[in-house]
Amino acid sequence: MDIIFYHPSFDHHYWLGAIRKALPQANIRAWTKGDNAPADYALVWHPPVDMLKGRKLKGVFALGAGVDSILGQLKAHPEMLAESIPLFRLEDTGMGLQMQEYAVSQVLHWFRRFDDYQQLKLQAKWQPLDEYRREDFTIGVLGAGVLGGKVAESLLAWGFPLRCWSRSRKSLPGVTSFAGVAELGDFLHGTRVLINLLPNTPETAGIINHALIEQLADESYVMNLARGVHLVEKDLLQALNNGKLKGAMLDVFNQEPLPANNPLWAHPRVAMTPHIAAVTRPDEAIAFITHTILQLEQGLPVTGLVDRQRGY
């Protein structure tokens, strides 16, 4: 079994060593330009076209939860990867817990009005504020896949009304499920905190726009943990400036790194992190990949297979 590996920034020495320990029967190498030797599996992130082009692989593993980058490459270069070759994404591999930590900490930050207290602190004002009520702090999760489901699950213990919206109806204990375009308005009505964990598809691009934001509860909050392409930044800023939105927490952006002249940097009601809500952790990712390869070699069922038409 031959495996090729490519990632523009990961320490390939660590990855190759760990995979060799997990799959001692495999020959694994870091791919370099001009390497046309046979391979059975490819582990990649933003791979060069010539790495995969023409190869008869048993499977390709994207080294992240999202596969939009490789699908975008395939639109421009469909010859890069035959339709018959399975494409896999990392379903959780420690990302679920990271997303839970991020979402819970920020929801509680807003619920306890720490954002307002920070503004008062900057004005040197000692002023206790009225508390928010849990029953008025409905949380809506856009996207109820593996990560969205994990985030909703982590918020259950805090007693907030919870709802989710996705392409198809989900069955999550304690969470009201909405599905399809016809139910999006019902999902948004009364939602105070909107957490985006949608996949990046043509249908979801620009979904968090003026029309959507206007359907949220007044003085609501937006947390974007999925992709920058989901959010129309100018519409978010307008809603913050006119008071429809009270705050935003953004981890992903249309352009990364975010340019220094982007107005999001200076807005007092926008908090940001540099795309770190959930990062690929080598040990968990390697365990998933090697287990999946062993399952494939034995003809057993696997998870994480990407539907290229849906985009996830």
XYZ file of N, CA, C and O in Angstrom, residues 7 9 65 72 83 87 123 136 145 170 255 275 291:
52
model
N 0.829 18.807 2.382
C 0.203 19.933 3.075
C 1.198 21.078 3.065
O 2.369 20.879 3.406
N 1.739 23.565 4.970
C 2.277 24.108 6.222
C 2.470 23.079 7.338
O 3.205 23.337 8.280
N -12.022 19.607 7.904
C -13.454 19.300 7.885
C -14.097 19.774 6.592
O -15.064 19.184 6.111
N -13.320 23.328 -5.305
C -13.109 24.494 -6.149
C -12.045 24.240 -7.202
O -12.178 24.657 -8.355
N -14.109 11.194 -11.134
C -15.344 11.156 -10.344
C -15.464 9.866 -9.550
O -16.093 9.829 -8.480
N -13.636 10.708 -2.208
C -13.040 11.846 -1.512
C -13.588 11.861 -0.093
O -14.804 11.798 0.110
N -15.463 53.305 29.473
C -15.964 54.636 29.835
C -15.799 54.916 31.331
O -16.272 55.935 31.823
N -35.610 34.034 26.741
C -35.596 35.030 25.674
C -34.317 34.958 24.837
O -34.098 35.798 23.973
N -24.906 19.310 10.820
C -24.080 18.144 10.551
C -23.352 17.712 11.800
O -23.798 17.984 12.926
N -33.331 16.975 11.230
C -32.482 16.203 12.117
C -33.253 15.812 13.375
O -34.248 16.444 13.740
N -11.729 37.083 2.852
C -10.314 37.151 2.505
C -9.491 36.908 3.761
O -9.677 37.587 4.776
N -9.351 32.290 12.249
C -9.673 30.954 11.726
C -9.064 29.851 12.594
O -8.381 28.944 12.103
N -7.676 4.393 10.327
C -8.791 3.472 10.552
C -9.632 3.334 9.283
O -10.018 2.219 8.895
